[in-house]
XYZ file of C-alpha atoms in Angstrom:
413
model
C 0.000 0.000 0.000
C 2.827 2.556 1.061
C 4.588 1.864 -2.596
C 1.755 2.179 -4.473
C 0.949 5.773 -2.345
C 4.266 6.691 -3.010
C 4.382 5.934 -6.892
C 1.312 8.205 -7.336
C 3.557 10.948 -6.209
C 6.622 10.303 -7.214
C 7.590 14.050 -7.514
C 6.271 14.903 -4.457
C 8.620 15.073 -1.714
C 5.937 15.043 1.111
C 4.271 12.277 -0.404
C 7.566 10.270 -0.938
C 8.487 10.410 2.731
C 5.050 9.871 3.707
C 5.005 6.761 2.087
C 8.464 5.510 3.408
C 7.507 6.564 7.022
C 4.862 4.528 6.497
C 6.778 1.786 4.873
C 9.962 1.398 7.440
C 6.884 1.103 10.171
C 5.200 -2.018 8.647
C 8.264 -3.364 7.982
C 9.705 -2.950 11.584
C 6.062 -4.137 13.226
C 6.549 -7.266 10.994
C 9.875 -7.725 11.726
C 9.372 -7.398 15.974
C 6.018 -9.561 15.234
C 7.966 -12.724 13.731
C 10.900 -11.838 16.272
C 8.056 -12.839 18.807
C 6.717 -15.793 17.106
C 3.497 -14.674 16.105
C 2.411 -14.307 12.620
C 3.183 -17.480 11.387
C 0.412 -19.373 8.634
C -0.530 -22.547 10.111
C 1.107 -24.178 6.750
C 4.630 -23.560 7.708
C 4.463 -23.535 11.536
C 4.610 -26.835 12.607
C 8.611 -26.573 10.807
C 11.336 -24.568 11.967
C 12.939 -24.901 8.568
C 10.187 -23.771 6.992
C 8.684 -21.192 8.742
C 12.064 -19.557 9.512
C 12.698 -19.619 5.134
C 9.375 -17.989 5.149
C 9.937 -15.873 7.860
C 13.049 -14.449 5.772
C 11.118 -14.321 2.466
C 8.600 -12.345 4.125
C 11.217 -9.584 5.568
C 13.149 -10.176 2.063
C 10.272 -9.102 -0.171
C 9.385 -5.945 2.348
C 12.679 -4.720 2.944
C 12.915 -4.574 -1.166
C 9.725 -2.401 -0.929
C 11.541 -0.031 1.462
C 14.867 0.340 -0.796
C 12.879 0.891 -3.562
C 10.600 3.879 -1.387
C 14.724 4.691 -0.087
C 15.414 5.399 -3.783
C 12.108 7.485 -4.607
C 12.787 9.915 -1.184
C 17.033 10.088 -1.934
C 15.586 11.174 -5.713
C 13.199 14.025 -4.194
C 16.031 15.198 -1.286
C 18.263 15.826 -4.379
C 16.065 17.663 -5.879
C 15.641 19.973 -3.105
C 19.548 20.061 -1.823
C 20.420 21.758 -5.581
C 17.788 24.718 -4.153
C 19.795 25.044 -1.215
C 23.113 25.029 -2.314
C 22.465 27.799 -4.658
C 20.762 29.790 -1.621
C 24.075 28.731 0.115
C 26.027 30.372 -2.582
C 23.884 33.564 -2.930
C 23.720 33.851 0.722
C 27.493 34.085 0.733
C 27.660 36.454 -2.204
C 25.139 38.507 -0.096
C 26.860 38.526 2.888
C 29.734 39.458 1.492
C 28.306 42.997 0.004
C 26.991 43.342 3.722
C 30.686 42.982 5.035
C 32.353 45.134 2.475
C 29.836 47.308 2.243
C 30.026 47.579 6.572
C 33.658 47.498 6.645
C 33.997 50.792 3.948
C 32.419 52.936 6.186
C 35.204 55.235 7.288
C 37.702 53.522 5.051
C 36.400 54.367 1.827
C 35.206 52.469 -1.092
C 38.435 50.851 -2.722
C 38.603 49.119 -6.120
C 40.031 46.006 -4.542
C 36.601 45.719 -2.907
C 34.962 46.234 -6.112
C 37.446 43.736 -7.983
C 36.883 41.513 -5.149
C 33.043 41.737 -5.191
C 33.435 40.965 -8.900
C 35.339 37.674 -8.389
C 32.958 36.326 -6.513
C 29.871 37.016 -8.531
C 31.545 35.338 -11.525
C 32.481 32.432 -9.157
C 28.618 32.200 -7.762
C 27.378 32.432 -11.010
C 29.787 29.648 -12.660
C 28.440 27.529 -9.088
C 25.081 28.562 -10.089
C 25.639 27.267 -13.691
C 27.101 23.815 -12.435
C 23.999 23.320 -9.854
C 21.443 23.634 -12.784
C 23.471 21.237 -15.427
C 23.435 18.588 -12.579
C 19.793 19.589 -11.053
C 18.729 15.945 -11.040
C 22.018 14.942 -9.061
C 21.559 17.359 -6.009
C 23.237 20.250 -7.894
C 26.705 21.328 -6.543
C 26.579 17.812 -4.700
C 27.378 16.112 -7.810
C 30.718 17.413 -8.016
C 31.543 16.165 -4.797
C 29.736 12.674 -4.610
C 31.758 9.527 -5.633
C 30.810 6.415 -7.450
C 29.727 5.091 -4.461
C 27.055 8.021 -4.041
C 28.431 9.022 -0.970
C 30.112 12.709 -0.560
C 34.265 12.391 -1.501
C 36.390 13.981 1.229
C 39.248 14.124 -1.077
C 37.258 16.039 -4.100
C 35.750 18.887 -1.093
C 38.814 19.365 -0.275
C 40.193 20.189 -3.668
C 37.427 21.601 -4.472
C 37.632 24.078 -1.807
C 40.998 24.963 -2.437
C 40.255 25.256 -6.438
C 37.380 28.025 -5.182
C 39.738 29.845 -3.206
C 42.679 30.005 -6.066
C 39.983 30.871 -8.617
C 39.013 33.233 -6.927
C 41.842 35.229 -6.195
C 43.168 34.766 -9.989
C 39.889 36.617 -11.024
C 40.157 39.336 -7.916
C 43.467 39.842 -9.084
C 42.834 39.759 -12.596
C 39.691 42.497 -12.132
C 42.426 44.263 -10.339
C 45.128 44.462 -12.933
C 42.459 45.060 -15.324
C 41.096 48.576 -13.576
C 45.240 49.523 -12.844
C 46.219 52.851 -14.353
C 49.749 53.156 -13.556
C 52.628 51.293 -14.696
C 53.747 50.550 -10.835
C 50.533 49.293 -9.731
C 50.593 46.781 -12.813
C 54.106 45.498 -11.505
C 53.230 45.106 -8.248
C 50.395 43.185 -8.586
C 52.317 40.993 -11.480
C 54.785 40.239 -8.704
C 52.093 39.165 -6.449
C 51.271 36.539 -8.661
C 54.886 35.040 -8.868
C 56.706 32.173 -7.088
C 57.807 34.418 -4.264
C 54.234 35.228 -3.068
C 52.547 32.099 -3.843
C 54.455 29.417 -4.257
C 53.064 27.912 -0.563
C 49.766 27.980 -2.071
C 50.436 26.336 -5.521
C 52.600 23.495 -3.194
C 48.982 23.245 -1.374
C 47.124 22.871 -4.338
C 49.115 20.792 -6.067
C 48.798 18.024 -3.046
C 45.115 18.261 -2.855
C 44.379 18.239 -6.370
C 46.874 14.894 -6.841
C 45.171 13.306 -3.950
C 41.819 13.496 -5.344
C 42.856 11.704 -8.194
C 45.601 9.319 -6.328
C 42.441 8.023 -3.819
C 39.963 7.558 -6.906
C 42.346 5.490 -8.368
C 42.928 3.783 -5.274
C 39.595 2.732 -4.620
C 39.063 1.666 -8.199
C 42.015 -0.730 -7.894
C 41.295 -1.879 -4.495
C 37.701 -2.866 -5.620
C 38.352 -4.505 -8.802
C 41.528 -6.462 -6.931
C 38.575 -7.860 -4.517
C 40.963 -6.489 -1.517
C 38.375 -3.348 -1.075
C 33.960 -3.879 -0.841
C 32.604 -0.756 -1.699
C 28.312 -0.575 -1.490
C 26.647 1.774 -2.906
C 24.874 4.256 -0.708
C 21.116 5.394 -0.507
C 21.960 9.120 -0.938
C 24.740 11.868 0.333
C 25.299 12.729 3.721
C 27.435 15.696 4.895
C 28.981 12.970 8.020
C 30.355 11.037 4.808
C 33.031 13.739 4.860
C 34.186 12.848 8.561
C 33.239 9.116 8.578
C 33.659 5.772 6.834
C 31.218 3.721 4.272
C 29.737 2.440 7.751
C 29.069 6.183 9.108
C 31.607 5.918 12.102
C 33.753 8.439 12.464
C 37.097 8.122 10.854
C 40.378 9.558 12.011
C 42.378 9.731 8.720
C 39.346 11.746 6.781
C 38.033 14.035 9.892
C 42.100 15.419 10.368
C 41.871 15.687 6.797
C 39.020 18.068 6.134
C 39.926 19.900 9.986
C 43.839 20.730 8.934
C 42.421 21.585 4.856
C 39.328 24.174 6.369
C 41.503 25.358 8.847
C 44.323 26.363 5.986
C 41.615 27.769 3.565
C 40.262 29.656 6.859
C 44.211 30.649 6.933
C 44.035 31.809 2.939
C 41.177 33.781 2.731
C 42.544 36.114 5.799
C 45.509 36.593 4.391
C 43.890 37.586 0.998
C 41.996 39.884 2.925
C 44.444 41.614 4.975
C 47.020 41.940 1.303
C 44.366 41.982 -1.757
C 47.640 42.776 -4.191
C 48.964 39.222 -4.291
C 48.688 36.117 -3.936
C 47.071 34.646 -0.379
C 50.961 33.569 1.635
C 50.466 30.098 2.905
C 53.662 29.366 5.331
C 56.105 26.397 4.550
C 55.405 25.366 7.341
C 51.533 24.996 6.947
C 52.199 23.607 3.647
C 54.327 20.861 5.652
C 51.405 20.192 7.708
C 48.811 19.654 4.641
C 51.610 17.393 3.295
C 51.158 15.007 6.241
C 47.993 15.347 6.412
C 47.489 14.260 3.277
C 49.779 11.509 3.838
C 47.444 10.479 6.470
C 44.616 10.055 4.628
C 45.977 8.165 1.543
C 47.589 5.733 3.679
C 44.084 5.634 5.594
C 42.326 4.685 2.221
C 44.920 2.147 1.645
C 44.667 0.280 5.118
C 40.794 0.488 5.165
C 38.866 -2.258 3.979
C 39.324 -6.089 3.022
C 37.879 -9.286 1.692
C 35.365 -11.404 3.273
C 37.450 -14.557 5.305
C 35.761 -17.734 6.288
C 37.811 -19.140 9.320
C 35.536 -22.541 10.062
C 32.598 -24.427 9.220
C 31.136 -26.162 12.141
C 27.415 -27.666 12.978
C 25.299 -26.247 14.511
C 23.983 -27.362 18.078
C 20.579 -26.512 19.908
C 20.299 -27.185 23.520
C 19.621 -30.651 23.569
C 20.458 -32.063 20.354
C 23.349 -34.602 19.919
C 27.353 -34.087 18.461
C 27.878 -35.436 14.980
C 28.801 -35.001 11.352
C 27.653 -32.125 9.220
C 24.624 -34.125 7.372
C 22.357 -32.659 4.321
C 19.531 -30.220 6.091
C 21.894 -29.374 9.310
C 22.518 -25.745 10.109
C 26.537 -24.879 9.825
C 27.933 -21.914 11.458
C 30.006 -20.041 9.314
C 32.726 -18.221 11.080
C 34.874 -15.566 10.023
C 35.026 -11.552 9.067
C 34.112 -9.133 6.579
C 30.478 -10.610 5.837
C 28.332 -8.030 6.079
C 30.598 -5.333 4.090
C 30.177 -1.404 5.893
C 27.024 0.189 4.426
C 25.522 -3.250 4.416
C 23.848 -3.547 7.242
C 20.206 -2.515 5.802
C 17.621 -5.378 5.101
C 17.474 -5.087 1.839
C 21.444 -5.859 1.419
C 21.348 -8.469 3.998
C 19.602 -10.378 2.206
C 22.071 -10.397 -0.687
C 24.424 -12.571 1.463
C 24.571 -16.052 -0.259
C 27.169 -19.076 0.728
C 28.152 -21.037 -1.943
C 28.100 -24.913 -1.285
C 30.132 -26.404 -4.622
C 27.528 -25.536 -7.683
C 24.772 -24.868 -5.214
C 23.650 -21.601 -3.800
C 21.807 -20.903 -0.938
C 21.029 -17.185 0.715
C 21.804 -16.760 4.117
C 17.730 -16.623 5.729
C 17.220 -13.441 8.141
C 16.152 -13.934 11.747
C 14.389 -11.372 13.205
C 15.128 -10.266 16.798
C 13.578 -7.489 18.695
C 15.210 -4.586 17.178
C 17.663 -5.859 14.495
C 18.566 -9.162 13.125
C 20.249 -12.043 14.817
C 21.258 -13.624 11.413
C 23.062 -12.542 9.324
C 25.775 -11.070 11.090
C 29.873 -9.431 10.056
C 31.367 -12.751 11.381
C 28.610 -15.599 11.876
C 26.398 -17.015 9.449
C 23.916 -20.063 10.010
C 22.807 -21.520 6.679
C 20.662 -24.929 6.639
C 23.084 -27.457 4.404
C 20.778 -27.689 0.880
C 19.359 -31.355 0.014
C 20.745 -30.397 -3.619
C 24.189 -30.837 -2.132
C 26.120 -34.621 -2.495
C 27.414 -35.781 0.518
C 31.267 -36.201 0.429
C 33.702 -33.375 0.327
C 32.360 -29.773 -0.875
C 34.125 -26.124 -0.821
C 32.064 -23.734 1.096
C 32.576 -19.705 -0.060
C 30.800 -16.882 1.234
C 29.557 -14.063 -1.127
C 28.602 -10.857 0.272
C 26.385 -7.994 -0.622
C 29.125 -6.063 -2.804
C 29.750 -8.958 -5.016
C 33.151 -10.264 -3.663
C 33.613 -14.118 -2.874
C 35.305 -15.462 0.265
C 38.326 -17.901 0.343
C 37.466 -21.490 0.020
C 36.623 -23.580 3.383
C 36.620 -27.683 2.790
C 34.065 -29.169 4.812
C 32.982 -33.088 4.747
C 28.903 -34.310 4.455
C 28.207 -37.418 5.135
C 25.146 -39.622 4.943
């Protein structure tokens, strides 16, 4: 019922959400209701096997009609992030004609106010530009969102920087433009030399390379199986200070603190010497070096493949020790099952463990306020009929596509 609500207003933001709220309810009352026992058909009760495979077909099937509702609300958020980001950008333009305009009084109207009110209309309107080519993809967010549809700390970053050189060049520029003497041209020619900036174009230069160094990264690291990268439901700003799994992460939150804080640096020292280029210290530059250090070498220690440790059988209270036999439960332990980002119903699901030529998904079981199975380093699956007894390779493949080593385990009759 909530889908087909929500599909007769797809455009509608109120009635998208609506219809998820709505959604994510049912599915967590049915969830907590077969957690409890109840709400079992009479058909599949008197079987543990079978009602908990129904059970997780149940939950399967719902949780799909959730992602999909995920989807429709992500789709109408994006639509209405691209109309804030360009009230973001005119509210800065704005504010900044209330601070020069505030701070002439007294002074006097200069023309590196004027040049530098210039620069950044032509920078809000190229932002404004950008937003409306990429409308459907949350505007200015598209620049900054990875593959992986989750904001890229490495691409703010440069992209912050790239805003603050760009515009300076054109403040500059606007400047040399409107000099009328021959000294005033050379001095603001030598502010754009080495000797002024050459701290900034070191900063820049590290940024913009590590944007491109951790892209490539990632790409290698995923298609090398050694990295499991799932795609998110939409953007967040925490992506910027936290991992796929939305903890917070050391090597990207020192990243983005060290990078704002130097920008922060920048943009005063543009403002306190509007003739030259912004001086960043060697000694600050030093500083975004490591940083930056710290962060690649973060993106190359993060992640890993999925690792099956053992195969055992599974025991209730009561039952007797023996051989893994066709229709048992086996425990699969290990790590790196349930990938970070996969933790939703609708990926859980995914998991499957691969007996030989047969595959069977991992069932979910419902506990009062999450799932007991599956979980990052256990998995119960019920050993298929389909499967011959003798000697068979078990492999676990998770929600991001990536198989498991091999685990040798013996059926017998």
């Amino acid at each position: 019922m909530a889908v087909q609500e929500a599909g007769q207003c797809d455009t509608c933001a109120h009635g998208a959400r609506e219809g998820h709220r709505r959604a994510v309810a049912e599915f967590l009352a049915k969830r907590d209701e077969f957690a409890a026992g109840e709400g079992l058909p009479a058909g599949v009760a008197h079987s543990p096997g079978a009602s908990r495979q129904w059970v997780s077909d149940e939950l399967t099937q719902s949780a799909r009609s959730v992602a999909g509702l995920d989807r429709a609300v992500a789709a109408s958020r994006l639509r209405g992030v691209r109309l804030r980001t360009l009230a973001g950008v005119w509210g800065c333009f704005t504010a900044l004609v209330v601070a020069q305009t505030a701070t002439a009084i007294g002074t006097g109207w200069t023309p590196a106010r004027t040049a530098g009110l210039l620069a950044a209309l032509v920078v809000a309107g190229a932002l404004t530009g950008a937003a409306r080519a990429h409308g459907a993809r949350g505007g200015l967010l598209a620049v900054l969102t990875g593959e992986d549809n989750r904001l890229s700390t490495s691409r703010a970053v440069a992209v912050a920087w790239l805003l603050v050189v760009c515009g300076t060049l054109l403040h500059l520029a606007f400047l040399l433009a409107g000099a009328s003497s021959g000294i005033r041209r050379d001095r603001l020619t030598d502010g754009l030399g080495l000797a002024a900036g050459g701290g900034l174009l070191c900063v820049l230069a590290v940024v913009c390379a590590i944007a491109v160094g951790v892209r490539r990264t990632v790409a290698v690291r995923v298609a090398a199986l050694r990295l499991q990268k799932v795609r998110a439901d939409h953007p967040r700003a925490s992506d910027l200070f936290c991992d796929d799994s939305g903890r917070a992460a050391f090597a990207d939150g020192q990243y983005v603190l060290i990078n704002g804080a130097a920008v922060v640096l920048a943009l005063t020292a543009l403002t306190r010497d509007p003739e030259r280029l912004p001086h960043i210290p060697w000694g600050l530059v030093l500083l975004v070096v490591l940083s930056a250090g710290t962060y690649l070498a973060g993106k190359h220690a993060e992640g890993g493949r999925p690792v099956v440790m053992s195969v055992v059988r599974a025991r209730e209270a009561g039952d007797l020790d023996g051989p893994i036999r066709t229709g048992d439960d086996i425990e699969i332990r290990g790590t790196g099952f349930v990938p970070p980002g996969a933790d939703r119903p609708d990926l859980l699901a995914r998991l499957v463990v691969r007996f030989g030529a047969v595959h069977v998904h991992v069932p979910l079981v419902p506990v009062a306020g999450g799932f007991a199975n599956p979980a990052d380093t256990l998995l119960t699956v019920p050993v298929p009929v389909e499967v011959e007894p003798g000697r068979v390779d078990v492999q676990v493949v998770t929600a991001a596509g990536v198989t498991s080593n091999r685990c040798l385990i013996q059926i017998t009759d």
